[in-house]
Amino acid sequence: DGGITQSPKYLFRKEGQNVTLSCEQNLNHDAMYWYRQDPGQGLRLIYYSQIVNDFQKGDIAEGYSVSREKKESFPLTVTSAQKNPTAFYLCASSPDRGLAGDEQFFGPGTRLTVL
Amino acid sequence: GESVGLHLPTLSVQEGDNSIINCAYSNSASDYFIWYKQESGKGPQFIIDIRSNMDKRQGQRVTVLLNKTVKHLSLQIAATQPGDSAVYFCAGDSSYKLIFGSGTRLLVRP
């Protein structure tokens, strides 16, 4: 079964703790993305990676970090510097380095709640 | 900056009627547009896409119209069904990224 998996589906953390969200894809896609979604809002880009060992900041990168050591994996760390981390986090991937004109395939999302 | 926006946050339609969801974009250089459907608590799912060299594309029960002159995009759903209830997002490409609109919630009345 090809696709994108995100784990866990629900995550609870105490304020001040770093937390890492997992994203794995077996689609052999070059590009991967992390988005944040708040209630009633659209998707905002946090980070993206067009190729292994390279990534770029999106529109709201502050308080987040990523790595892309393997093609199939793009974990996102929500650090304690992120002022309002409670949100729904979506991972996506696309083929061909995300060149213009590429559909993005989304995972099921992780809902992070910081208490 | 670049933006993609939807005209109505909520659209309510009678089951069996046609639905039209509208979207406007600001980037004249956008070459590719895509519509996603998102059900509650799930990731967005691809519905249909269109490239800037086309003005209409049809899928199964869905049609996307692109008017580059006024930078407007619409999604038409024929014979709307209860399973079509969801939030619909349009997105346009911009430098290796997609810019998403804020979404329209489609409610289907029985």
Short mmCIF file of C-alpha atoms in Angstrom, two decimals:
data_model
loop_
_atom_site.label_atom_id
_atom_site.label_comp_id
_atom_site.label_asym_id
_atom_site.label_seq_id
_atom_site.Cartn_x
_atom_site.Cartn_y
_atom_site.Cartn_z
CA ASP A 1 0.00 0.00 0.00
CA GLY A 2 1.64 3.23 -1.13
CA GLY A 3 1.13 6.42 0.74
CA ILE A 4 2.13 8.80 3.47
CA THR A 5 1.95 7.89 7.12
CA GLN A 6 2.03 10.23 10.06
CA SER A 7 2.28 9.15 13.62
CA PRO A 8 0.87 9.46 16.11
CA LYS A 9 -2.62 10.65 15.19
CA TYR A 10 -3.01 12.46 18.52
CA LEU A 11 -0.16 13.83 20.61
CA PHE A 12 -0.21 15.58 23.95
CA ARG A 13 2.75 17.41 25.42
CA LYS A 14 3.44 19.71 28.32
CA GLU A 15 4.37 23.28 27.64
CA GLY A 16 8.12 23.76 27.29
CA GLN A 17 8.83 20.30 25.88
CA ASN A 18 10.10 19.64 22.38
CA VAL A 19 8.14 17.10 20.38
CA THR A 20 8.89 15.34 17.09
CA LEU A 21 6.20 14.43 14.59
CA SER A 22 6.89 11.57 12.22
CA CYS A 23 6.22 11.56 8.46
CA GLU A 24 7.12 8.65 6.18
CA GLN A 25 6.33 8.09 2.51
CA ASN A 26 6.85 5.07 0.27
CA LEU A 27 5.88 6.84 -2.94
CA ASN A 28 9.50 7.51 -3.91
CA HIS A 29 8.68 11.21 -4.03
CA ASP A 30 11.51 13.73 -4.00
CA ALA A 31 9.73 16.61 -2.29
CA MET A 32 8.14 16.67 1.14
CA TYR A 33 6.27 19.38 3.03
CA TRP A 34 4.98 20.25 6.47
CA TYR A 35 1.88 22.35 6.97
CA ARG A 36 0.10 23.66 10.00
CA GLN A 37 -3.69 23.99 10.07
CA ASP A 38 -5.62 25.91 12.73
CA PRO A 39 -9.40 25.57 13.21
CA GLY A 40 -11.34 27.07 10.32
CA GLN A 41 -8.19 28.07 8.50
CA GLY A 42 -6.24 27.04 5.46
CA LEU A 43 -2.87 25.34 5.34
CA ARG A 44 0.27 27.30 6.16
CA LEU A 45 3.66 26.02 5.03
CA ILE A 46 6.22 25.41 7.77
CA TYR A 47 9.13 23.76 5.94
CA TYR A 48 9.68 21.94 2.70
CA SER A 49 12.39 19.77 1.21
CA GLN A 50 12.92 19.24 -2.49
CA ILE A 51 15.67 16.67 -2.11
CA VAL A 52 17.49 14.64 0.54
CA ASN A 53 19.77 16.66 2.85
CA ASP A 54 18.22 19.93 1.78
CA PHE A 55 15.24 21.88 3.14
CA GLN A 56 13.83 25.38 3.03
CA LYS A 57 11.81 27.53 5.42
CA GLY A 58 8.20 28.10 4.60
CA ASP A 59 6.00 30.96 5.76
CA ILE A 60 5.89 30.08 9.47
CA ALA A 61 9.16 28.28 10.26
CA GLU A 62 9.90 30.00 13.58
CA GLY A 63 9.87 27.54 16.48
CA TYR A 64 10.12 24.49 14.21
CA SER A 65 12.97 22.39 12.87
CA VAL A 66 13.22 19.56 10.33
CA SER A 67 15.70 17.08 8.90
CA ARG A 68 15.78 15.14 5.65
CA GLU A 69 18.40 12.43 6.06
CA LYS A 70 16.42 9.87 4.09
CA LYS A 71 14.23 10.28 1.03
CA GLU A 72 11.27 8.60 2.68
CA SER A 73 11.35 10.48 5.99
CA PHE A 74 10.82 14.12 6.95
CA PRO A 75 10.36 14.52 10.72
CA LEU A 76 9.22 17.83 12.19
CA THR A 77 10.27 18.98 15.65
CA VAL A 78 8.07 21.48 17.42
CA THR A 79 10.36 23.26 19.84
CA SER A 80 9.58 25.09 23.04
CA ALA A 81 10.22 28.32 21.12
CA GLN A 82 6.97 27.85 19.18
CA LYS A 83 4.56 30.13 21.02
CA ASN A 84 1.31 28.50 20.04
CA PRO A 85 2.02 24.91 19.01
CA THR A 86 -1.45 23.40 19.45
CA ALA A 87 -2.66 22.67 15.91
CA PHE A 88 -3.27 20.01 13.28
CA TYR A 89 -0.05 19.17 11.43
CA LEU A 90 -0.11 17.80 7.90
CA CYS A 91 2.73 16.25 5.95
CA ALA A 92 2.68 16.03 2.16
CA SER A 93 4.90 14.82 -0.66
CA SER A 94 5.14 15.36 -4.38
CA PRO A 95 7.25 13.84 -7.18
CA ASP A 96 9.96 15.57 -9.19
CA ARG A 97 11.26 17.92 -6.52
CA GLY A 98 7.93 19.70 -6.25
CA LEU A 99 8.33 21.48 -9.54
CA ALA A 100 5.50 23.77 -10.52
CA GLY A 101 2.57 21.70 -11.57
CA ASP A 102 2.83 18.87 -9.06
CA GLU A 103 -0.01 17.44 -7.04
CA GLN A 104 0.82 17.11 -3.37
CA PHE A 105 -0.27 13.94 -1.59
CA PHE A 106 -1.21 14.38 2.05
CA GLY A 107 -0.90 12.19 5.10
CA PRO A 108 -3.70 11.78 7.66
CA GLY A 109 -2.31 14.44 9.99
CA THR A 110 -1.24 14.65 13.62
CA ARG A 111 -3.23 16.68 16.10
CA LEU A 112 -0.86 18.15 18.65
CA THR A 113 -2.19 19.54 21.91
CA VAL A 114 0.14 21.32 24.28
CA LEU A 115 -1.15 21.48 27.82
CA GLY B 1 2.31 38.83 -1.10
CA GLU B 2 0.73 36.10 -3.13
CA SER B 3 -2.64 34.89 -2.00
CA VAL B 4 -5.35 32.45 -2.82
CA GLY B 5 -8.76 33.08 -1.32
CA LEU B 6 -12.17 31.58 -1.34
CA HIS B 7 -15.27 33.69 -1.62
CA LEU B 8 -17.51 32.08 0.97
CA PRO B 9 -16.54 30.33 4.19
CA THR B 10 -19.71 28.19 4.09
CA LEU B 11 -22.00 26.97 1.31
CA SER B 12 -25.24 25.13 1.99
CA VAL B 13 -26.93 23.20 -0.81
CA GLN B 14 -29.84 20.80 -1.17
CA GLU B 15 -28.95 17.20 -1.87
CA GLY B 16 -29.16 16.62 -5.62
CA ASP B 17 -28.47 20.26 -6.54
CA ASN B 18 -25.27 21.47 -8.15
CA SER B 19 -22.65 23.21 -6.01
CA ILE B 20 -20.31 25.95 -7.13
CA ILE B 21 -17.33 26.89 -4.98
CA ASN B 22 -15.32 29.92 -6.01
CA CYS B 23 -11.71 30.95 -5.53
CA ALA B 24 -9.62 33.97 -6.47
CA TYR B 25 -5.85 34.16 -6.75
CA SER B 26 -3.37 36.99 -7.03
CA ASN B 27 -0.30 35.50 -8.74
CA SER B 28 -0.45 35.96 -12.50
CA ALA B 29 2.51 33.61 -12.88
CA SER B 30 0.67 30.64 -11.36
CA ASP B 31 0.64 27.81 -13.85
CA TYR B 32 -1.17 25.10 -11.99
CA PHE B 33 -4.24 25.00 -9.78
CA ILE B 34 -5.66 22.22 -7.70
CA TRP B 35 -8.75 21.52 -5.62
CA TYR B 36 -8.67 19.44 -2.47
CA LYS B 37 -11.44 18.02 -0.28
CA GLN B 38 -10.85 17.69 3.44
CA GLU B 39 -13.12 15.75 5.75
CA SER B 40 -13.06 16.45 9.46
CA GLY B 41 -9.89 15.24 11.15
CA LYS B 42 -8.34 13.94 7.93
CA GLY B 43 -5.75 15.06 5.44
CA PRO B 44 -6.80 16.80 2.19
CA GLN B 45 -7.63 14.57 -0.78
CA PHE B 46 -7.06 15.50 -4.41
CA ILE B 47 -10.19 16.24 -6.41
CA ILE B 48 -9.09 17.77 -9.69
CA ASP B 49 -6.39 20.00 -11.12
CA ILE B 50 -5.99 22.31 -14.09
CA ARG B 51 -3.08 23.96 -15.86
CA SER B 52 -3.07 27.54 -17.06
CA ASN B 53 -3.25 26.53 -20.75
CA MET B 54 -6.76 25.20 -20.15
CA ASP B 55 -9.95 26.95 -19.08
CA LYS B 56 -12.03 23.90 -18.21
CA ARG B 57 -11.43 20.37 -17.04
CA GLN B 58 -13.96 17.72 -16.13
CA GLY B 59 -13.78 14.77 -13.81
CA GLN B 60 -16.36 12.47 -12.39
CA ARG B 61 -19.20 14.79 -11.24
CA VAL B 62 -16.71 17.67 -10.88
CA THR B 63 -15.67 20.44 -13.22
CA VAL B 64 -13.02 23.08 -12.67
CA LEU B 65 -13.19 26.37 -14.55
CA LEU B 66 -10.26 28.76 -14.81
CA ASN B 67 -10.60 32.39 -15.85
CA LYS B 68 -7.11 33.83 -16.09
CA THR B 69 -8.34 37.26 -17.09
CA VAL B 70 -9.97 37.86 -13.72
CA LYS B 71 -7.80 35.33 -11.83
CA HIS B 72 -10.75 33.24 -10.79
CA LEU B 73 -11.17 29.52 -10.30
CA SER B 74 -14.32 27.57 -9.57
CA LEU B 75 -15.23 24.03 -8.67
CA GLN B 76 -18.60 22.69 -9.75
CA ILE B 77 -20.02 19.55 -8.20
CA ALA B 78 -22.96 18.00 -10.00
CA ALA B 79 -25.81 16.32 -8.13
CA THR B 80 -24.32 17.03 -4.71
CA GLN B 81 -24.48 14.10 -2.32
CA PRO B 82 -24.21 13.88 1.50
CA GLY B 83 -20.73 12.39 1.08
CA ASP B 84 -19.63 15.65 -0.55
CA SER B 85 -19.93 17.44 2.79
CA ALA B 86 -16.43 18.63 3.62
CA VAL B 87 -14.14 21.65 3.43
CA TYR B 88 -12.87 22.42 -0.06
CA PHE B 89 -9.55 24.17 -0.68
CA CYS B 90 -8.15 25.63 -3.84
CA ALA B 91 -4.41 26.05 -4.25
CA GLY B 92 -2.15 27.61 -6.85
CA ASP B 93 1.53 26.97 -7.48
CA SER B 94 4.22 29.50 -6.67
CA SER B 95 7.93 28.71 -6.86
CA TYR B 96 7.88 25.00 -5.99
CA LYS B 97 5.13 25.55 -3.43
CA LEU B 98 1.37 25.52 -3.33
CA ILE B 99 -0.46 28.51 -1.85
CA PHE B 100 -3.72 27.43 -0.24
CA GLY B 101 -6.94 29.34 0.23
CA SER B 102 -8.78 29.35 3.54
CA GLY B 103 -11.41 26.83 2.50
CA THR B 104 -15.18 26.68 1.95
CA ARG B 105 -17.26 24.34 4.07
CA LEU B 106 -19.89 22.61 1.95
CA LEU B 107 -23.01 21.55 3.84
CA VAL B 108 -25.46 19.24 2.09
CA ARG B 109 -29.07 19.43 3.29
CA PRO B 110 -31.13 16.22 2.99
#
